[in-house]
XYZ file of C-alpha atoms in Angstrom:
724
model
C -92.704 59.394 -16.996
C -90.826 61.574 -19.202
C -87.538 59.647 -19.712
C -84.470 61.902 -19.352
C -82.303 62.768 -22.259
C -78.653 62.655 -22.290
C -77.201 66.074 -21.797
C -73.488 66.660 -23.971
C -70.344 67.244 -23.099
C -69.774 70.666 -24.620
C -67.345 73.381 -24.702
C -63.993 71.403 -24.372
C -63.260 70.629 -26.970
C -60.252 72.532 -26.857
C -59.164 70.372 -23.418
C -60.920 67.031 -24.917
C -58.430 68.356 -28.045
C -55.230 68.790 -25.976
C -55.610 65.407 -24.219
C -56.060 63.609 -27.367
C -53.087 65.453 -28.424
C -51.061 64.557 -25.856
C -52.520 61.188 -26.300
C -51.290 59.934 -28.763
C -47.541 62.361 -28.442
C -46.417 60.059 -25.870
C -47.691 56.704 -27.804
C -45.392 58.018 -30.657
C -42.545 58.615 -27.810
C -43.379 54.768 -26.257
C -42.463 53.506 -29.957
C -38.749 55.308 -29.985
C -38.648 53.656 -26.538
C -37.954 56.920 -24.727
C -41.371 57.575 -23.163
C -40.731 60.937 -21.160
C -42.297 62.009 -18.243
C -45.594 63.382 -19.314
C -48.431 65.474 -16.643
C -51.207 67.607 -17.892
C -53.491 70.054 -15.731
C -56.626 71.157 -15.831
C -57.696 73.876 -13.113
C -60.297 76.111 -12.206
C -62.739 76.071 -9.495
C -65.525 74.272 -8.380
C -68.322 73.458 -10.548
C -66.580 74.588 -13.561
C -66.788 70.526 -15.326
C -63.131 69.366 -14.187
C -64.633 65.939 -12.764
C -66.742 66.324 -15.787
C -64.585 66.240 -18.589
C -62.178 63.473 -16.850
C -65.448 61.270 -16.863
C -65.994 62.222 -20.780
C -62.170 61.694 -21.424
C -62.949 58.375 -20.245
C -65.711 57.596 -21.553
C -63.720 58.848 -25.819
C -61.035 56.000 -23.966
C -63.271 53.874 -24.214
C -65.042 55.173 -27.582
C -61.577 54.883 -29.402
C -59.455 52.350 -28.192
C -59.868 48.493 -28.353
C -58.356 48.179 -25.272
C -58.036 51.703 -23.019
C -55.767 50.878 -19.870
C -56.879 54.260 -16.963
C -57.082 54.455 -13.205
C -59.175 57.272 -11.741
C -58.445 58.756 -7.821
C -60.210 61.446 -6.300
C -58.312 63.177 -3.632
C -61.923 64.396 -1.687
C -61.581 60.480 -0.560
C -58.130 60.043 1.466
C -54.834 62.111 1.255
C -52.858 59.733 2.975
C -49.628 58.896 0.005
C -50.025 54.845 2.016
C -54.397 54.532 1.656
C -54.148 56.716 -2.082
C -51.892 54.676 -3.731
C -53.736 50.833 -2.394
C -56.833 52.020 -4.145
C -55.234 52.471 -7.201
C -53.210 49.145 -6.986
C -56.859 47.706 -5.870
C -58.252 49.445 -9.428
C -55.588 48.209 -11.359
C -55.448 44.863 -9.885
C -58.811 43.881 -10.470
C -59.395 45.813 -14.575
C -56.129 44.642 -15.699
C -54.453 41.806 -13.595
C -52.166 43.729 -12.800
C -49.212 43.046 -9.979
C -47.898 44.097 -7.326
C -45.161 41.933 -5.006
C -42.657 44.873 -4.315
C -45.419 47.175 -2.685
C -47.880 44.588 -1.369
C -45.001 43.024 0.228
C -43.434 46.160 1.215
C -46.992 46.357 2.443
C -46.907 43.633 4.340
C -43.251 44.144 5.816
C -44.617 47.460 7.364
C -48.056 46.360 8.896
C -46.088 43.232 10.729
C -43.543 45.866 12.177
C -45.826 48.444 13.692
C -47.704 45.927 14.886
C -51.003 46.141 12.287
C -52.470 42.599 12.762
C -55.565 42.985 10.434
C -53.782 44.312 7.844
C -51.389 41.709 8.339
C -53.156 39.011 7.625
C -55.282 41.157 4.277
C -51.228 41.800 2.766
C -50.971 38.139 2.924
C -53.836 36.818 1.198
C -52.835 39.711 -1.123
C -49.395 38.447 -1.686
C -50.716 35.384 -2.184
C -52.765 35.772 -5.377
C -50.123 37.850 -7.389
C -47.264 35.293 -8.689
C -44.114 36.754 -7.072
C -45.784 37.957 -4.901
C -46.283 34.219 -3.828
C -42.543 33.051 -4.473
C -41.897 36.151 -1.666
C -44.215 34.551 0.388
C -43.668 31.188 -0.269
C -39.662 31.595 0.420
C -39.939 33.356 3.680
C -41.861 31.190 5.406
C -40.143 27.805 4.365
C -36.105 29.200 5.010
C -35.669 30.158 8.661
C -33.032 32.085 10.445
C -31.963 34.315 7.375
C -32.451 37.435 5.451
C -35.480 37.941 2.854
C -32.749 37.567 0.040
C -30.707 35.077 1.385
C -33.550 32.865 2.352
C -35.323 33.452 -1.585
C -31.934 32.473 -2.826
C -31.563 29.311 -0.602
C -34.678 28.430 -1.723
C -33.576 28.554 -5.401
C -31.238 26.383 -5.023
C -32.801 24.076 -3.166
C -35.090 23.920 -6.440
C -38.143 22.359 -3.913
C -41.668 23.109 -5.555
C -39.928 25.025 -8.753
C -39.707 23.812 -12.075
C -39.843 25.398 -14.954
C -40.744 28.841 -12.861
C -37.323 28.297 -10.843
C -35.600 31.114 -13.370
C -37.891 33.391 -13.878
C -38.143 33.469 -10.320
C -34.150 33.982 -10.324
C -34.511 36.706 -12.527
C -37.311 38.513 -10.445
C -34.555 38.416 -6.985
C -31.988 39.324 -9.073
C -33.513 42.221 -10.073
C -34.821 43.172 -6.761
C -32.471 42.438 -4.830
C -31.680 46.153 -3.393
C -35.223 47.008 -3.228
C -35.992 43.353 -1.318
C -32.603 44.086 1.315
C -34.634 47.950 1.566
C -37.335 46.397 2.671
C -35.829 44.141 5.358
C -33.973 46.877 6.768
C -35.726 50.348 7.080
C -37.768 51.265 9.986
C -41.878 51.968 9.793
C -41.894 56.022 9.122
C -38.535 55.128 6.197
C -39.998 52.190 5.202
C -43.827 54.276 4.882
C -42.276 56.909 2.937
C -40.073 54.409 0.233
C -44.005 53.076 -0.786
C -44.198 55.462 -4.057
C -40.943 54.327 -5.243
C -41.840 50.233 -5.009
C -45.389 51.215 -6.361
C -43.880 53.220 -9.352
C -41.342 50.187 -9.828
C -44.318 47.457 -9.874
C -45.968 49.070 -11.902
C -43.314 50.240 -14.359
C -42.945 46.137 -14.715
C -46.607 45.980 -15.634
C -46.372 48.713 -18.063
C -42.962 47.586 -20.185
C -44.759 45.769 -22.527
C -47.100 48.113 -23.448
C -48.137 50.180 -26.535
C -50.148 53.091 -25.129
C -49.495 54.549 -21.979
C -51.790 53.773 -19.466
C -53.585 56.895 -18.146
C -53.761 58.093 -14.561
C -56.412 60.622 -13.669
C -56.358 62.228 -10.095
C -59.168 64.670 -9.616
C -59.712 67.595 -6.551
C -55.932 68.248 -6.290
C -56.903 70.890 -4.103
C -57.696 68.179 -1.296
C -54.114 66.916 -1.362
C -52.020 70.011 -1.441
C -54.512 72.467 0.535
C -52.925 76.183 1.186
C -55.343 78.079 3.012
C -54.853 75.071 5.792
C -54.119 77.186 9.501
C -51.006 74.707 10.053
C -48.571 72.491 8.482
C -46.159 72.657 4.400
C -49.303 71.999 3.021
C -47.256 72.415 -0.569
C -45.220 69.835 0.367
C -47.863 66.613 0.638
C -47.601 65.876 -2.666
C -43.711 64.838 -2.624
C -44.479 61.587 -2.590
C -46.301 62.349 -6.359
C -43.692 64.677 -7.678
C -40.497 64.176 -5.890
C -37.135 62.412 -7.586
C -38.065 59.095 -5.965
C -42.236 59.121 -6.357
C -44.528 58.314 -8.457
C -44.131 60.651 -11.135
C -40.497 59.954 -11.913
C -40.058 56.457 -11.597
C -42.891 55.280 -13.634
C -42.419 55.571 -17.607
C -45.255 54.672 -19.698
C -48.119 56.930 -17.988
C -50.109 60.088 -18.998
C -50.933 61.847 -15.722
C -54.299 63.811 -16.095
C -54.586 65.612 -12.393
C -57.819 68.094 -12.282
C -57.407 71.014 -8.410
C -58.780 74.728 -7.998
C -54.803 76.141 -8.452
C -52.174 75.730 -10.920
C -49.076 73.468 -9.586
C -46.688 74.955 -8.483
C -44.034 71.938 -9.521
C -41.574 74.310 -11.317
C -40.770 75.892 -7.900
C -39.398 73.294 -6.569
C -37.523 71.104 -9.841
C -36.982 72.786 -13.254
C -38.004 69.288 -14.950
C -41.583 70.802 -14.685
C -41.513 73.507 -16.984
C -40.772 71.131 -19.950
C -43.067 68.283 -18.763
C -46.195 69.577 -17.003
C -48.565 71.347 -19.020
C -51.627 73.343 -17.182
C -54.450 74.691 -18.466
C -57.153 76.654 -16.905
C -61.121 76.121 -17.551
C -63.491 77.863 -17.512
C -67.680 78.548 -17.232
C -68.847 77.849 -20.212
C -69.690 80.401 -22.894
C -73.179 80.765 -23.527
C -73.557 79.622 -26.697
C -72.339 75.929 -25.220
C -74.447 76.281 -21.952
C -77.425 76.294 -24.862
C -76.565 73.755 -26.231
C -75.530 71.991 -23.599
C -79.120 72.742 -22.532
C -80.535 71.537 -25.394
C -79.142 68.465 -25.659
C -80.852 67.587 -22.135
C -84.446 68.002 -23.612
C -84.684 72.039 -23.009
C -85.806 74.006 -25.845
C -87.773 76.936 -24.602
C -85.621 80.062 -25.816
C -86.819 82.239 -22.377
C -85.044 79.239 -19.905
C -82.132 79.058 -22.409
C -81.414 82.846 -21.270
C -82.999 83.054 -17.778
C -80.654 79.449 -17.305
C -77.530 80.902 -18.405
C -78.243 84.243 -15.888
C -78.406 82.251 -12.890
C -75.605 79.384 -13.437
C -73.279 81.821 -15.197
C -72.226 78.653 -17.583
C -71.252 76.333 -14.039
C -71.944 73.245 -15.364
C -72.664 72.075 -11.835
C -75.763 74.417 -11.892
C -77.074 73.605 -15.820
C -77.237 69.467 -14.722
C -79.207 70.630 -11.382
C -81.342 73.117 -13.835
C -81.358 70.091 -15.905
C -82.784 68.022 -13.006
C -85.060 70.668 -12.015
C -86.319 70.851 -15.668
C -87.295 67.181 -16.327
C -89.198 66.464 -12.117
C -91.754 69.495 -13.103
C -92.233 67.961 -16.765
C -92.670 64.819 -15.227
C -95.602 66.468 -13.085
C -96.638 67.970 -16.393
C -96.249 71.325 -15.129
C -94.807 74.002 -17.590
C -90.935 74.744 -16.124
C -90.911 78.516 -15.784
C -87.571 80.403 -14.959
C -89.258 81.239 -11.142
C -88.745 77.246 -10.912
C -85.722 77.599 -11.124
C -84.717 80.617 -8.230
C -83.123 83.884 -8.127
C -79.416 82.574 -7.226
C -77.557 79.833 -6.749
C -78.391 79.615 -2.731
C -82.584 79.674 -4.630
C -81.487 76.886 -7.114
C -80.358 74.106 -4.627
C -83.065 74.151 -2.743
C -85.907 74.381 -5.585
C -83.871 71.888 -6.928
C -84.702 69.487 -3.826
C -88.253 70.656 -3.121
C -88.918 68.868 -6.440
C -88.228 65.902 -4.946
C -90.976 63.290 -2.686
C -90.419 63.090 1.143
C -88.487 60.380 0.993
C -85.659 61.635 -1.973
C -85.788 64.812 0.265
C -84.835 63.757 3.031
C -81.673 61.063 2.139
C -79.565 63.935 0.275
C -80.208 66.122 3.237
C -78.977 64.049 5.574
C -75.484 63.203 3.210
C -75.801 67.138 2.903
C -74.420 66.739 6.767
C -72.685 64.040 6.277
C -70.327 65.406 3.672
C -68.722 61.904 3.219
C -69.841 58.732 3.576
C -69.964 54.624 3.298
C -72.564 53.324 2.451
C -71.954 51.419 6.165
C -72.510 55.025 7.952
C -75.499 55.523 5.829
C -77.516 52.612 6.410
C -77.038 53.080 10.315
C -77.890 56.198 10.208
C -81.344 55.640 7.671
C -82.626 52.172 10.404
C -82.062 54.587 13.056
C -83.137 58.451 11.981
C -84.714 58.007 8.442
C -86.391 54.193 8.211
C -89.305 55.886 5.341
C -86.277 55.914 3.511
C -85.650 52.765 1.444
C -82.550 51.139 0.339
C -83.665 51.954 -3.566
C -83.633 55.401 -2.575
C -80.456 55.596 -1.820
C -78.482 54.356 -4.492
C -81.206 56.683 -7.029
C -80.021 59.387 -4.505
C -76.008 58.234 -5.335
C -76.350 58.293 -8.785
C -76.791 62.175 -9.261
C -74.189 64.510 -10.718
C -73.590 66.200 -7.541
C -72.184 63.368 -5.739
C -68.611 61.451 -6.618
C -67.937 57.953 -6.169
C -64.041 56.827 -4.739
C -63.945 52.717 -3.795
C -66.301 52.689 -1.240
C -66.701 56.174 -0.359
C -69.095 59.317 -1.799
C -68.739 63.045 -1.446
C -71.049 65.493 -2.196
C -70.076 69.210 -4.346
C -69.053 71.832 -1.667
C -71.698 73.967 -2.949
C -75.160 71.847 -3.047
C -73.955 70.526 -0.230
C -73.301 73.980 2.344
C -76.613 75.353 0.401
C -78.664 71.758 1.871
C -76.890 71.482 5.165
C -77.858 74.593 5.910
C -81.807 74.359 4.941
C -81.620 71.825 7.126
C -80.712 73.397 9.947
C -82.956 76.345 9.669
C -86.187 73.851 8.735
C -85.439 70.931 10.469
C -82.915 70.839 13.186
C -84.044 68.663 15.705
C -84.120 65.910 13.063
C -80.181 67.275 11.410
C -79.056 66.942 15.377
C -80.378 63.528 15.438
C -78.662 62.489 12.581
C -75.373 64.071 13.504
C -75.559 62.514 16.902
C -75.839 59.014 15.438
C -72.732 60.081 13.282
C -70.573 60.647 16.003
C -71.178 57.449 18.279
C -71.128 55.236 15.033
C -67.673 57.203 14.339
C -66.292 56.967 17.901
C -67.176 53.151 18.136
C -65.173 52.597 14.909
C -62.365 54.555 15.777
C -62.078 51.820 18.872
C -62.782 48.750 16.566
C -59.802 45.826 16.739
C -60.703 44.111 14.192
C -60.176 46.993 11.854
C -56.116 48.617 10.828
C -54.599 51.410 11.761
C -55.939 53.494 8.132
C -59.631 52.317 9.269
C -59.558 53.841 12.624
C -57.647 57.324 11.903
C -60.472 57.772 8.905
C -63.117 57.215 12.220
C -61.075 59.008 14.228
C -60.899 61.987 11.969
C -64.631 61.475 10.925
C -65.504 61.742 14.197
C -63.710 64.973 15.266
C -65.354 66.274 11.721
C -69.001 65.824 13.775
C -68.523 66.895 16.228
C -66.981 70.345 15.344
C -70.490 70.545 13.418
C -72.610 70.585 17.421
C -70.326 71.330 19.992
C -70.022 74.838 21.108
C -66.782 76.703 21.414
C -66.229 76.896 24.511
C -66.004 73.163 24.935
C -63.280 72.765 22.420
C -60.630 72.378 24.913
C -62.480 70.067 27.044
C -62.946 67.623 24.075
C -60.075 67.736 22.627
C -58.030 66.875 26.290
C -60.317 64.138 27.074
C -61.579 62.061 23.641
C -58.753 63.437 21.180
C -55.634 64.057 23.121
C -53.801 60.637 23.317
C -54.686 59.752 19.588
C -52.699 63.011 19.017
C -50.020 62.509 20.729
C -49.565 58.941 19.650
C -49.197 59.999 16.354
C -46.515 61.967 17.674
C -44.957 60.007 18.934
C -44.929 57.343 15.372
C -44.761 60.297 12.846
C -47.802 60.311 11.787
C -47.601 64.150 11.427
C -50.125 64.439 8.816
C -52.717 62.892 10.424
C -52.186 64.855 13.285
C -52.270 68.178 11.400
C -55.651 67.256 9.351
C -57.050 66.695 13.276
C -56.123 70.242 13.836
C -57.532 71.601 10.442
C -60.516 70.046 11.206
C -60.987 72.240 14.558
C -58.947 75.461 13.663
C -62.183 76.589 11.938
C -65.037 76.000 14.363
C -63.102 78.113 16.869
C -62.580 82.231 16.685
C -58.608 83.663 16.223
C -58.724 85.486 19.673
C -60.081 82.716 21.416
C -58.522 80.995 24.168
C -59.603 77.588 22.214
C -57.447 78.834 19.161
C -54.646 79.964 21.969
C -54.726 76.016 23.153
C -54.851 74.678 19.151
C -51.579 76.683 18.716
C -50.563 75.142 21.637
C -50.971 71.993 20.223
C -49.658 73.300 16.546
C -46.567 74.204 17.923
C -46.279 70.527 19.576
C -46.504 69.086 16.053
C -44.333 71.680 14.413
C -42.150 69.950 17.839
C -42.103 66.843 16.786
C -41.211 67.271 13.049
C -37.875 69.221 13.516
C -39.734 72.498 12.332
C -39.188 74.514 15.292
C -39.231 78.382 14.182
C -41.976 77.022 12.718
C -43.374 75.425 16.862
C -41.718 79.591 17.797
C -43.919 81.255 15.894
C -47.539 79.579 16.971
C -45.801 79.235 20.749
C -45.747 83.186 20.294
C -49.116 83.386 18.979
C -50.697 81.338 21.244
C -49.098 83.035 24.180
C -49.635 86.364 22.609
C -53.915 85.610 22.508
C -53.404 83.924 26.052
C -51.795 87.087 27.389
C -54.621 88.994 26.428
C -57.602 86.873 27.996
C -56.108 85.915 30.875
C -52.822 86.848 31.542
C -50.045 85.510 32.896
C -50.893 83.979 36.447
C -52.684 80.433 36.232
C -51.417 77.831 35.793
C -52.826 76.804 32.110
C -50.578 80.285 31.100
C -47.172 77.948 32.746
C -48.283 75.439 30.315
C -47.733 77.794 27.042
C -45.152 79.346 28.657
C -43.432 75.640 29.718
C -43.500 74.332 25.976
C -42.107 78.540 25.074
C -38.995 77.903 26.924
C -38.373 74.375 24.911
C -39.051 75.779 21.953
C -36.414 78.737 22.570
C -34.712 75.896 23.534
C -34.305 73.815 20.040
C -34.014 77.135 17.957
C -30.780 77.144 21.055
C -31.850 81.029 22.810
C -30.719 78.868 25.605
C -29.832 82.011 27.836
C -33.747 83.443 26.962
C -35.327 78.815 28.350
C -33.690 79.699 30.906
C -34.989 82.241 32.258
C -38.478 80.855 31.242
C -38.103 77.970 33.191
C -36.545 79.512 36.123
C -40.254 81.546 36.020
C -42.395 78.519 35.018
C -40.404 76.233 38.123
C -40.678 79.538 41.360
C -44.910 79.919 40.198
C -45.596 76.103 40.402
C -43.322 75.991 43.988
C -45.839 78.667 44.676
C -49.030 77.328 43.601
C -48.649 73.699 43.693
C -46.145 72.759 45.938
C -42.540 71.272 45.884
C -43.331 67.643 44.788
C -45.834 68.056 42.544
C -45.285 66.360 39.345
C -45.249 69.519 37.348
C -42.997 70.884 39.252
C -40.488 68.495 39.255
C -40.967 69.028 34.658
C -39.619 72.245 35.813
C -36.988 71.303 37.751
C -36.300 69.745 34.800
C -36.272 71.087 32.224
C -34.389 74.120 34.114
C -31.613 71.154 34.882
C -31.188 70.214 30.657
C -30.963 74.508 30.363
C -28.246 74.927 32.752
C -26.477 71.886 31.253
C -27.319 73.825 27.523
C -25.636 76.811 28.626
C -22.628 74.567 29.840
C -23.404 74.967 33.799
C -22.915 71.288 34.411
C -22.696 70.918 38.588
C -26.269 72.439 38.270
C -27.325 70.679 35.820
C -26.448 67.679 37.911
C -27.306 68.570 40.832
C -30.445 69.391 39.206
C -30.484 66.188 37.323
C -30.377 64.074 40.874
C -32.420 66.261 42.818
C -35.276 65.362 40.007
C -34.223 61.474 39.936
C -34.741 61.291 42.914
C -38.275 62.643 43.154
C -39.422 60.994 40.568
C -38.979 57.342 41.729
C -40.516 58.854 45.504
C -43.726 60.125 43.239
C -43.491 58.192 40.271
C -42.243 55.329 40.332
C -38.371 52.879 38.653
C -40.638 52.692 35.406
C -42.860 55.830 34.228
C -41.838 57.801 31.690
C -40.909 61.550 33.671
C -38.969 58.996 35.610
C -36.639 57.367 33.022
C -36.474 60.645 31.112
C -34.523 62.337 34.239
C -32.415 58.948 34.446
C -31.440 60.112 30.652
C -30.928 63.366 31.754
C -28.639 63.162 34.865
C -26.569 59.911 32.165
C -26.135 63.533 29.992
C -24.842 65.322 33.039
C -22.304 62.914 33.615
C -21.113 62.401 30.655
C -20.375 66.523 30.558
C -18.544 66.170 34.035
C -16.405 63.784 32.244
C -17.898 60.696 34.128
C -18.437 58.704 31.096
C -18.393 55.460 32.828
C -20.710 55.978 34.775
C -22.716 57.871 31.817
C -22.626 55.089 29.862
C -24.651 52.861 32.641
C -27.529 55.221 32.734
C -28.256 55.501 29.174
C -27.953 51.746 28.360
C -30.750 51.001 31.532
C -32.844 54.052 30.165
C -32.376 52.416 26.703
C -33.835 49.674 27.628
C -36.636 51.381 29.080
C -37.405 53.453 27.052
C -37.834 50.984 23.664
C -39.837 48.639 25.928
C -42.153 51.471 27.064
C -41.690 54.073 24.267
C -40.886 51.462 21.521
C -37.718 51.733 19.047
C -39.021 54.837 16.851
C -39.964 57.127 20.240
C -38.500 60.184 19.969
C -36.637 59.986 23.114
C -35.776 56.803 22.240
C -33.291 57.598 19.909
C -31.862 60.534 21.580
C -30.884 58.071 23.647
C -29.210 55.699 21.693
C -27.228 59.216 19.590
C -26.208 59.925 23.550
C -25.394 56.211 23.707
C -23.467 56.300 20.505
C -20.937 59.890 22.296
C -20.902 57.832 25.184
C -18.666 55.002 23.081
C -16.691 57.901 21.163
C -16.093 59.081 24.064
C -15.101 56.101 26.107
C -12.522 55.385 23.188
C -14.957 52.265 21.330
C -15.410 54.098 18.349
C -16.558 51.721 16.220
C -19.249 50.623 18.499
C -19.890 54.533 18.159
C -19.738 54.955 14.285
C -22.726 52.118 14.225
C -24.716 53.573 16.667
C -24.716 56.946 15.076
C -25.739 55.018 11.536
C -28.329 54.073 13.564
C -29.439 57.430 14.951
C -29.153 59.203 11.541
C -31.458 56.633 9.788
C -34.253 57.066 12.384
C -33.881 60.883 12.555
C -34.252 60.691 8.327
C -37.007 58.474 8.646
C -39.073 60.056 11.247
C -37.900 63.932 9.829
C -36.416 63.403 6.158
C -33.130 64.458 4.827
């Protein structure tokens, strides 16, 4: 068997030099005690060697530095801020024994507040493993009935089991009083947004005695900030990294190295980045360096040098595939010819697989269908669909250069994946379909697994949707959304998980034609998402597009159109166009009465919306009259505690207030608030809106202190859900 020579990293001398200059300058600044923010960005299209550059930088750090400190994270694996920070935290704890007491304590409190018992147990164990984390945990458990900081001070004053550590713990507590109080009082969404700052504070403490910087490598940044997505505000996806209260600006002694497809646009948000952000474009290897790369891997034939450069244009990952094909041919005692590598990139990838044995082909094709995976899902599919593939073969394939790993997850290079998947579907459609069906079944089971914490179940939900999109026909997408994921989607909106809801929609959008009924439906759902996130004009833009597409396809005379029109009326109201909104609701109510009858729940919803419109226009008597009728019908048809009934009560309370009947309004709103808290939770938008109404009631009745406290709480909740 021929042993492949290790290919050398070529044509990256300049990027390497830039890194080391940056590193050494930062190291000198640390000696003065005034380290500045420092961010280095390498950008270029996929396959141009960004990940290989980072790999080489890590290797050189190991070779040149006595005690190198670095951590690597690939955004292809995860993008949610909390999940990313947990992953980086875990690597720093394992590799350098760092401690993150504030961050871990906040995760524990967050899990407790959202009722995630699995994460609660996990985070409790994490706290036990660090000195200050264990101090926080023990103090909480030993003293009851008071707030976090008071508990800890009382425990320290008692001196129980502390000994010489008492002064050390006291210093820690005094230094972090504000943060601990913040953790205690913040609501879940607000606390989640606070995690990057707490992580930065902990990381700063870990690095305070460092003589050299920690290097944080962030790869595939385009997965976090992707401007090509059809919905959302992608440029805001990294505020937790670049923002004033984010990761980078609050962590000295760190050199940040980012790799992605596009230049960062941070200067558009804060002029500070023009001074501390340095960006460099990576291109293909030039011919001379491509040949050096091939020679370093054992390819000496000049004719192959010429042909392979022409084939790959110097793109590093494709040169790497050429090297693999070359070595496979040599192992089979064949003399490689340029024809063995194909005429284009599609041929090249296909040739690469052609020279594998059957078991390796099977697993690499299967992985191309999965795109992103962990060992468990692969082993499940392998045993059921590919029994001839051994764990050893799978482990060999995982080491190929076009497969990246981050923690327990793996992913395949996009171009390689697309070529292999297309080829597999064309030649082995039955097996390919079976693999996807097994993946769908596996993820569908996992997304309901109560033994997993919420973020893990969310991951499996997104995987489930991604796999379904590979096999579903467009005509079934609406029914799939309604039957399988709408409940989860609406739940994300209710609890403020707007990023996850947006990811879910972005998995489906590319699978539908733009002028189709399915596309109109997805725009409708996008408008719901925008409304929940407070993006009212974006919501209006999406619902207008949805309405136009649906009207062109189906006209305006069916019930589905009325649902879209109703959403249009709601969004018009949100942007202050009340008269237009009123007209829409009058039309919707008239048509629903005609089609569904007076007492159908959807007809009653239309009546309710009409009442709200009258209120917005100052026609309070009409609003009061309709609100009473809506409440009466809902109680009779839906029951006392149905959400629609409670919403109707809420609207009646507002109608009473508008007419100056403040005592009646207060009584109604107190009952509504109690019901919403019980059924929907403390942080549901309906609950917060009712608190707002209650605050107004107190003010109307001259109970100003109660009004002020209530409105402060409302403002805090709005900030945590919608942002500053």
